[in-house]
Tab-separated table of C-alpha atoms and ligand atoms in Angstrom:
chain	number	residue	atom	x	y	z
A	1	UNK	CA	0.000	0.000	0.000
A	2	UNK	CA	1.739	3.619	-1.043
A	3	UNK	CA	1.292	6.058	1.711
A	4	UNK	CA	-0.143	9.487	0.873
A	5	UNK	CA	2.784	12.255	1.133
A	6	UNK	CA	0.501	13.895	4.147
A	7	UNK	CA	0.454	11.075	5.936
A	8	UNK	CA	2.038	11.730	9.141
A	9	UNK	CA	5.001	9.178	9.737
A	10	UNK	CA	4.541	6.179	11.072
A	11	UNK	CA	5.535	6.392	14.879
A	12	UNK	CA	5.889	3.534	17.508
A	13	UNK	CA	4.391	4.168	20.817
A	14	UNK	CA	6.405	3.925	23.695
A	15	UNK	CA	6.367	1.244	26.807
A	16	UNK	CA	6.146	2.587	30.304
A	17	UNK	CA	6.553	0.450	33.251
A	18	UNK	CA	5.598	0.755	37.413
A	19	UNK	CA	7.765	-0.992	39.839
A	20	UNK	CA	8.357	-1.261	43.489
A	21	UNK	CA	7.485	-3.865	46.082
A	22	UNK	CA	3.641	-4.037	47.950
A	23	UNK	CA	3.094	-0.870	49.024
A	24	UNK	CA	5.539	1.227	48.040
A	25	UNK	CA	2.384	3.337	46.361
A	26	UNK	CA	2.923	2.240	42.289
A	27	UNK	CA	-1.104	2.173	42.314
A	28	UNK	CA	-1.563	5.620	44.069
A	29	UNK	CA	0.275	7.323	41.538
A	30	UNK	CA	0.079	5.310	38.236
A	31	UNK	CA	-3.550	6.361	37.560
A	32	UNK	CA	-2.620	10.530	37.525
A	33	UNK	CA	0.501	9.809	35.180
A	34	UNK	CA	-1.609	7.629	32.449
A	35	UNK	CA	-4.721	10.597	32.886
A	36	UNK	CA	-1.879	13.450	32.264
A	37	UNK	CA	-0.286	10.897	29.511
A	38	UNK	CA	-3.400	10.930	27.865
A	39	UNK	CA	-3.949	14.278	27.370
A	40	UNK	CA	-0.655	14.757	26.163
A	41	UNK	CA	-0.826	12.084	23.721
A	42	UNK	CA	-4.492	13.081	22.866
A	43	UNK	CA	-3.192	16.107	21.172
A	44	UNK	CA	-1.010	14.075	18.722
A	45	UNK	CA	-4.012	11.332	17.620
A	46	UNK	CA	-2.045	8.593	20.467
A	47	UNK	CA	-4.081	6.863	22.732
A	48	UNK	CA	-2.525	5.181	26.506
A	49	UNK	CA	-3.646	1.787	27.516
A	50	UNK	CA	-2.840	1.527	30.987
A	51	UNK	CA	-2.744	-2.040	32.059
A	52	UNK	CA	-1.120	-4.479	34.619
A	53	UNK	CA	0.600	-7.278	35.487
A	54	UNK	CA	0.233	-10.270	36.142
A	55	UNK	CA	-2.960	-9.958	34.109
A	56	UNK	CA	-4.125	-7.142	31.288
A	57	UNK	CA	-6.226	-10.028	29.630
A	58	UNK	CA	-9.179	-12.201	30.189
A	59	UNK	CA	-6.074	-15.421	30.637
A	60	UNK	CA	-3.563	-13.226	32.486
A	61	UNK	CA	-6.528	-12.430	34.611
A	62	UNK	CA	-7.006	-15.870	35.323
A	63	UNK	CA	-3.855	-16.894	35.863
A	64	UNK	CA	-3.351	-13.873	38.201
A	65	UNK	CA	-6.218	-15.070	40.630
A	66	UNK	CA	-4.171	-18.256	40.652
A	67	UNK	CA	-0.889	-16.741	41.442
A	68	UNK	CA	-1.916	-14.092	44.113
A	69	UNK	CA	-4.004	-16.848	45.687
A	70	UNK	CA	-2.604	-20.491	45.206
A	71	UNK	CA	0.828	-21.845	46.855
A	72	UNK	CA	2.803	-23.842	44.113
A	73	UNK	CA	6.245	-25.088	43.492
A	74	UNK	CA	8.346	-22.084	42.989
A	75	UNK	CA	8.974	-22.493	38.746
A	76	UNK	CA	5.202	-23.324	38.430
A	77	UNK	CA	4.715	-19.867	39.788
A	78	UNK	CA	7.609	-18.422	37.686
A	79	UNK	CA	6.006	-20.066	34.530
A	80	UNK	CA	2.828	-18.823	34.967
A	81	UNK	CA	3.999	-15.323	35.205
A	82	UNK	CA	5.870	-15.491	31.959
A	83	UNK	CA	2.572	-16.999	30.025
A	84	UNK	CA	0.449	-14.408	31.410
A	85	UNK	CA	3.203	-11.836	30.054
A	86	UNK	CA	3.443	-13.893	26.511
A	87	UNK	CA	-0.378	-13.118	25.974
A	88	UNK	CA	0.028	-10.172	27.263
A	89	UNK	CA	2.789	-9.545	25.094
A	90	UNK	CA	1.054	-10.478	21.615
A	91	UNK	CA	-2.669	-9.691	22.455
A	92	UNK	CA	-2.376	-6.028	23.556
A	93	UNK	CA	1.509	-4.380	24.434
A	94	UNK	CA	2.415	-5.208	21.002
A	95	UNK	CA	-0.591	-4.149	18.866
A	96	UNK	CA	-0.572	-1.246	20.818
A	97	UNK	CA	2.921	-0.050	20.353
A	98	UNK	CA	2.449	-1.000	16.338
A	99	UNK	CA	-0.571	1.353	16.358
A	100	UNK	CA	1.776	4.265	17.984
A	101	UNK	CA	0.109	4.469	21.045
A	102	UNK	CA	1.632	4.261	24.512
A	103	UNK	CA	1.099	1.269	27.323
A	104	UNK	CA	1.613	1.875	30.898
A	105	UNK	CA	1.728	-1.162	32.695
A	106	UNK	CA	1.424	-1.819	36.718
A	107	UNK	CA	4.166	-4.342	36.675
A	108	UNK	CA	6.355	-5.876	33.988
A	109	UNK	CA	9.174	-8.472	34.037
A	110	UNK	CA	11.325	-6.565	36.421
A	111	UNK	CA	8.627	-7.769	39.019
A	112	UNK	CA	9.548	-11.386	37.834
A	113	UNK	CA	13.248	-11.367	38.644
A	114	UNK	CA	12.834	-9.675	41.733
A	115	UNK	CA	10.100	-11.625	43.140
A	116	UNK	CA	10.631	-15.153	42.120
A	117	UNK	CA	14.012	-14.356	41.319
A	118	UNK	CA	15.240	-12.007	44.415
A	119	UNK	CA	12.682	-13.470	46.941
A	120	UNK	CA	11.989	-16.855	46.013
A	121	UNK	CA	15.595	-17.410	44.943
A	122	UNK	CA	15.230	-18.766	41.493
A	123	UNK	CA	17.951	-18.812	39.419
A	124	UNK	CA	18.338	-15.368	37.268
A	125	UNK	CA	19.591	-17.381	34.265
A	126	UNK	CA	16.407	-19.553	34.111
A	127	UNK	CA	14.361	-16.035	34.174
A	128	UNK	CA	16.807	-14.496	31.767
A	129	UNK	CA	16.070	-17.786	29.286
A	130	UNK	CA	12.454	-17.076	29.524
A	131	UNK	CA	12.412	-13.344	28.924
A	132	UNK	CA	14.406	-13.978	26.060
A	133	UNK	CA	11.903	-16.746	24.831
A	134	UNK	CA	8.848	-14.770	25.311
A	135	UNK	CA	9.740	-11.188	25.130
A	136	UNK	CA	12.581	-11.337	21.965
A	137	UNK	CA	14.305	-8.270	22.253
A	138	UNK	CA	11.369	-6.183	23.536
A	139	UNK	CA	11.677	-4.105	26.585
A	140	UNK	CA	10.177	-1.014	28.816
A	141	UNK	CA	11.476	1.923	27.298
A	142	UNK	CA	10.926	3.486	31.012
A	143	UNK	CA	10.416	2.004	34.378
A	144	UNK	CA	9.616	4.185	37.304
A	145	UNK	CA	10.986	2.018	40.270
A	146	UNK	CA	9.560	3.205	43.486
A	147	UNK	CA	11.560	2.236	46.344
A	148	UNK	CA	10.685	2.120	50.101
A	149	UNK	CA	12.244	0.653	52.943
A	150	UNK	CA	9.838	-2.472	53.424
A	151	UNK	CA	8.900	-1.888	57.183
A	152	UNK	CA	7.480	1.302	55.658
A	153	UNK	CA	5.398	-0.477	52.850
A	154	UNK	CA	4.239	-3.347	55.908
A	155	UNK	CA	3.158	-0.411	57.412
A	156	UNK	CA	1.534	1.187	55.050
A	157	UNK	CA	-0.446	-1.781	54.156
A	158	UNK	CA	-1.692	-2.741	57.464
A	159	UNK	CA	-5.330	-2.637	57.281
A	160	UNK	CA	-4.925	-0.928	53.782
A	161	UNK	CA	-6.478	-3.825	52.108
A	162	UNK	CA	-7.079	-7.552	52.500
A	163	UNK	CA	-3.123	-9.481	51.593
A	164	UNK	CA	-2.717	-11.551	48.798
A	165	UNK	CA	-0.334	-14.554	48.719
A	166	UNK	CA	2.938	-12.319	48.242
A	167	UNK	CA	1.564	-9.227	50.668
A	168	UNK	CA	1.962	-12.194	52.880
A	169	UNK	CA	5.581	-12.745	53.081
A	170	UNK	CA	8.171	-11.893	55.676
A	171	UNK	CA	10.269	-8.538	55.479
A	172	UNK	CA	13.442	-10.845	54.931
A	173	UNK	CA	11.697	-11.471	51.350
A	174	UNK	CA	10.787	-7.855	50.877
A	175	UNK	CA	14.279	-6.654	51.403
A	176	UNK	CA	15.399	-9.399	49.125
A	177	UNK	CA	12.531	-8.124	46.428
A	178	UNK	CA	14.022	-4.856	47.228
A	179	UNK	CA	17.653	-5.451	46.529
A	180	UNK	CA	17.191	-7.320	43.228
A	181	UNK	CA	15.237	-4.475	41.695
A	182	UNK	CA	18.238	-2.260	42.762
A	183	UNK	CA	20.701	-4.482	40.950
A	184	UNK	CA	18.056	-4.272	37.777
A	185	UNK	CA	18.050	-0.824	38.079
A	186	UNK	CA	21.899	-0.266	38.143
A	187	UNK	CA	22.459	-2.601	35.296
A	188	UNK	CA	19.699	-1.262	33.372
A	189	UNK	CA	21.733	1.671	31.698
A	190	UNK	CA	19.433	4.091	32.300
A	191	UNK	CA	16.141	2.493	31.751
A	192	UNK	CA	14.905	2.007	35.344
A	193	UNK	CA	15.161	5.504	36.579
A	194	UNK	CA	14.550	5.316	41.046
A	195	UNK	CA	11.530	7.360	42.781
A	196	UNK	CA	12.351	7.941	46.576
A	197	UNK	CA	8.614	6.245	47.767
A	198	UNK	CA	8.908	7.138	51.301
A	199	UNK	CA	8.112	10.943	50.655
A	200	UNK	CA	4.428	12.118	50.906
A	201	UNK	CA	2.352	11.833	47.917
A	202	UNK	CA	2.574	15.362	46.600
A	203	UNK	CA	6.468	15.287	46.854
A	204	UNK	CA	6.287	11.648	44.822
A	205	UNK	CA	3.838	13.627	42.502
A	206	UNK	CA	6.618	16.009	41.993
A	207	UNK	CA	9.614	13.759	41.632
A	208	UNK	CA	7.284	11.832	38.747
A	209	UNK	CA	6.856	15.456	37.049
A	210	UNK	CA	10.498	15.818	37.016
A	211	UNK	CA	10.879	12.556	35.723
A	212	UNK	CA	8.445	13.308	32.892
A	213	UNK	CA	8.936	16.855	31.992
A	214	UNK	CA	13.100	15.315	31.904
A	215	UNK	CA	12.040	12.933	29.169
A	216	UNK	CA	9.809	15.114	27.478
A	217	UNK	CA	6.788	13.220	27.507
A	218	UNK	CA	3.650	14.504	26.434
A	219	UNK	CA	1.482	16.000	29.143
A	220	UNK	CA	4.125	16.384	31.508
B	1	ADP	P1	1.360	-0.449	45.672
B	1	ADP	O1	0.462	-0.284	44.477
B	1	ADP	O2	2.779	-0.078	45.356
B	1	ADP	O3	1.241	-1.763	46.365
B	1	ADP	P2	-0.403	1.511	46.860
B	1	ADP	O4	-0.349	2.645	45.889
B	1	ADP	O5	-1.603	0.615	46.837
B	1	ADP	O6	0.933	0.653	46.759
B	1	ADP	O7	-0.215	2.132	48.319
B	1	ADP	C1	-0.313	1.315	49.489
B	1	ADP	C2	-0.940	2.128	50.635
B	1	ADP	O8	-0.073	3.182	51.002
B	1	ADP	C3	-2.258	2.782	50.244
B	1	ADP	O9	-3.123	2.740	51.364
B	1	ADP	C4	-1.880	4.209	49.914
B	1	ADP	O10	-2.927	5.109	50.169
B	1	ADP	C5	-0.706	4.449	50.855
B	1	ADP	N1	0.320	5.340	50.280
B	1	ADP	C6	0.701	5.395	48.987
B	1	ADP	N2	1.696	6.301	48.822
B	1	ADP	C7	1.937	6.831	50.053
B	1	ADP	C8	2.866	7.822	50.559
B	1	ADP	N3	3.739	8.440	49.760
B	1	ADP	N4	2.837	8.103	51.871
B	1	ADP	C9	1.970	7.456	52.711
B	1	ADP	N5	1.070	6.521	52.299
B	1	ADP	C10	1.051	6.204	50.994
């Protein structure tokens, strides 16, 4: 098919990812930066999906129910999370980046490597084999990491809501969670760029805005 010279040029959306461990405050804040994305993008004909993981479809969704709720074997659990990402993967991130428009996901493969990697203790050269198999070459182009001591994200979740399966586990874990998304970030070159989560909501607000209006990205 020829394109028509006034075409505008075909552009490839951009993949945004939220890290940190239970309630470090990804949720609180993820909602306001896909709203302001939005309206950004809106004025260039780009839409945002905003979607999560594990989950963003009808199977992830399933399979997350399983994984926040069931115990299994410890590779079970790390296979699950990479089939929810594969139909994640070919059902909506990647038709949505083809399109041009943007994805903002609660959660990405980051979250694998530190939870079943960091605090289960799988091996990070299994989890590197399957990121490879199911996600090629593709990664985040940006991942907000919030970090947060974990006896400040226990204690923000007490009574917060009811625990799943992994809001469960001991602090050891969390600080285990903790320091393998810190190695990520460090060997990330750039990609996985640190919030400080244990400042108040406004002041997190503002670090994100610096973030954004650093990058350039619309509506920030
Ligand atoms: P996550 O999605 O990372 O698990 P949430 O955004 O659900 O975390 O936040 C967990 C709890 O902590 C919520 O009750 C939320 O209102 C509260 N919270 C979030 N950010 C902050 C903050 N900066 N200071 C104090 N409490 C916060």
């Amino acid at each position: 098919m020829t394109q028509s010279p006034n075409a505008p040029a075909a552009v490839s959306g951009k993949f945004v990812t939220f890290e940190g461990i239970d309630g470090a405050g990804k949720s609180t804040h993820v909602n306001a930066f896909v709203v302001a994305l939005r309206q950004g993008l809106a004025t260039v004909g780009r839409d945002v999906v905003a979607t999560r993981e594990p989950g963003g479809t009808p199977l992830g969704e399933a399979l997350r129910k399983l994984v926040l709720d069931e115990s299994m074997d410890i590779e079970t659990e790390a296979l699950l999370m990479f089939a929810g990402r594969r139909e994640h993967l070919v059902k909506v991130i990647e038709p949505a980046l083809a399109r041009g428009d943007w994805v903002v996901s609660d959660r990405f493969t980051d979250a694998t490597f530190a939870y079943q990697g960091g605090g289960r203790g799988l091996s990070r050269d299994k989890l590197s084999i399957l990121e490879r198999w199911v996600q090629g070459t593709r990664q985040p182009d940006l991942t907000i990491l919030f970090d947060l001591d974990p006896a400040i994200a226990a204690a923000r979740l007490a009574g917060a809501r009811a625990p799943d399966k992994f809001e469960r586990e001991s602090a050891a874990f969390f600080t285990r969670v903790r320091e393998e998304y810190l190695r990520r970030a460090e060997e990330s070159g750039g990609r996985i760029v640190l919030i400080d989560a244990a400042q108040s909501i406004d002041a997190i607000a503002g670090q994100l805005a610096d973030v954004f209006a650093r990058l350039g990205l619309p509506g920030h």
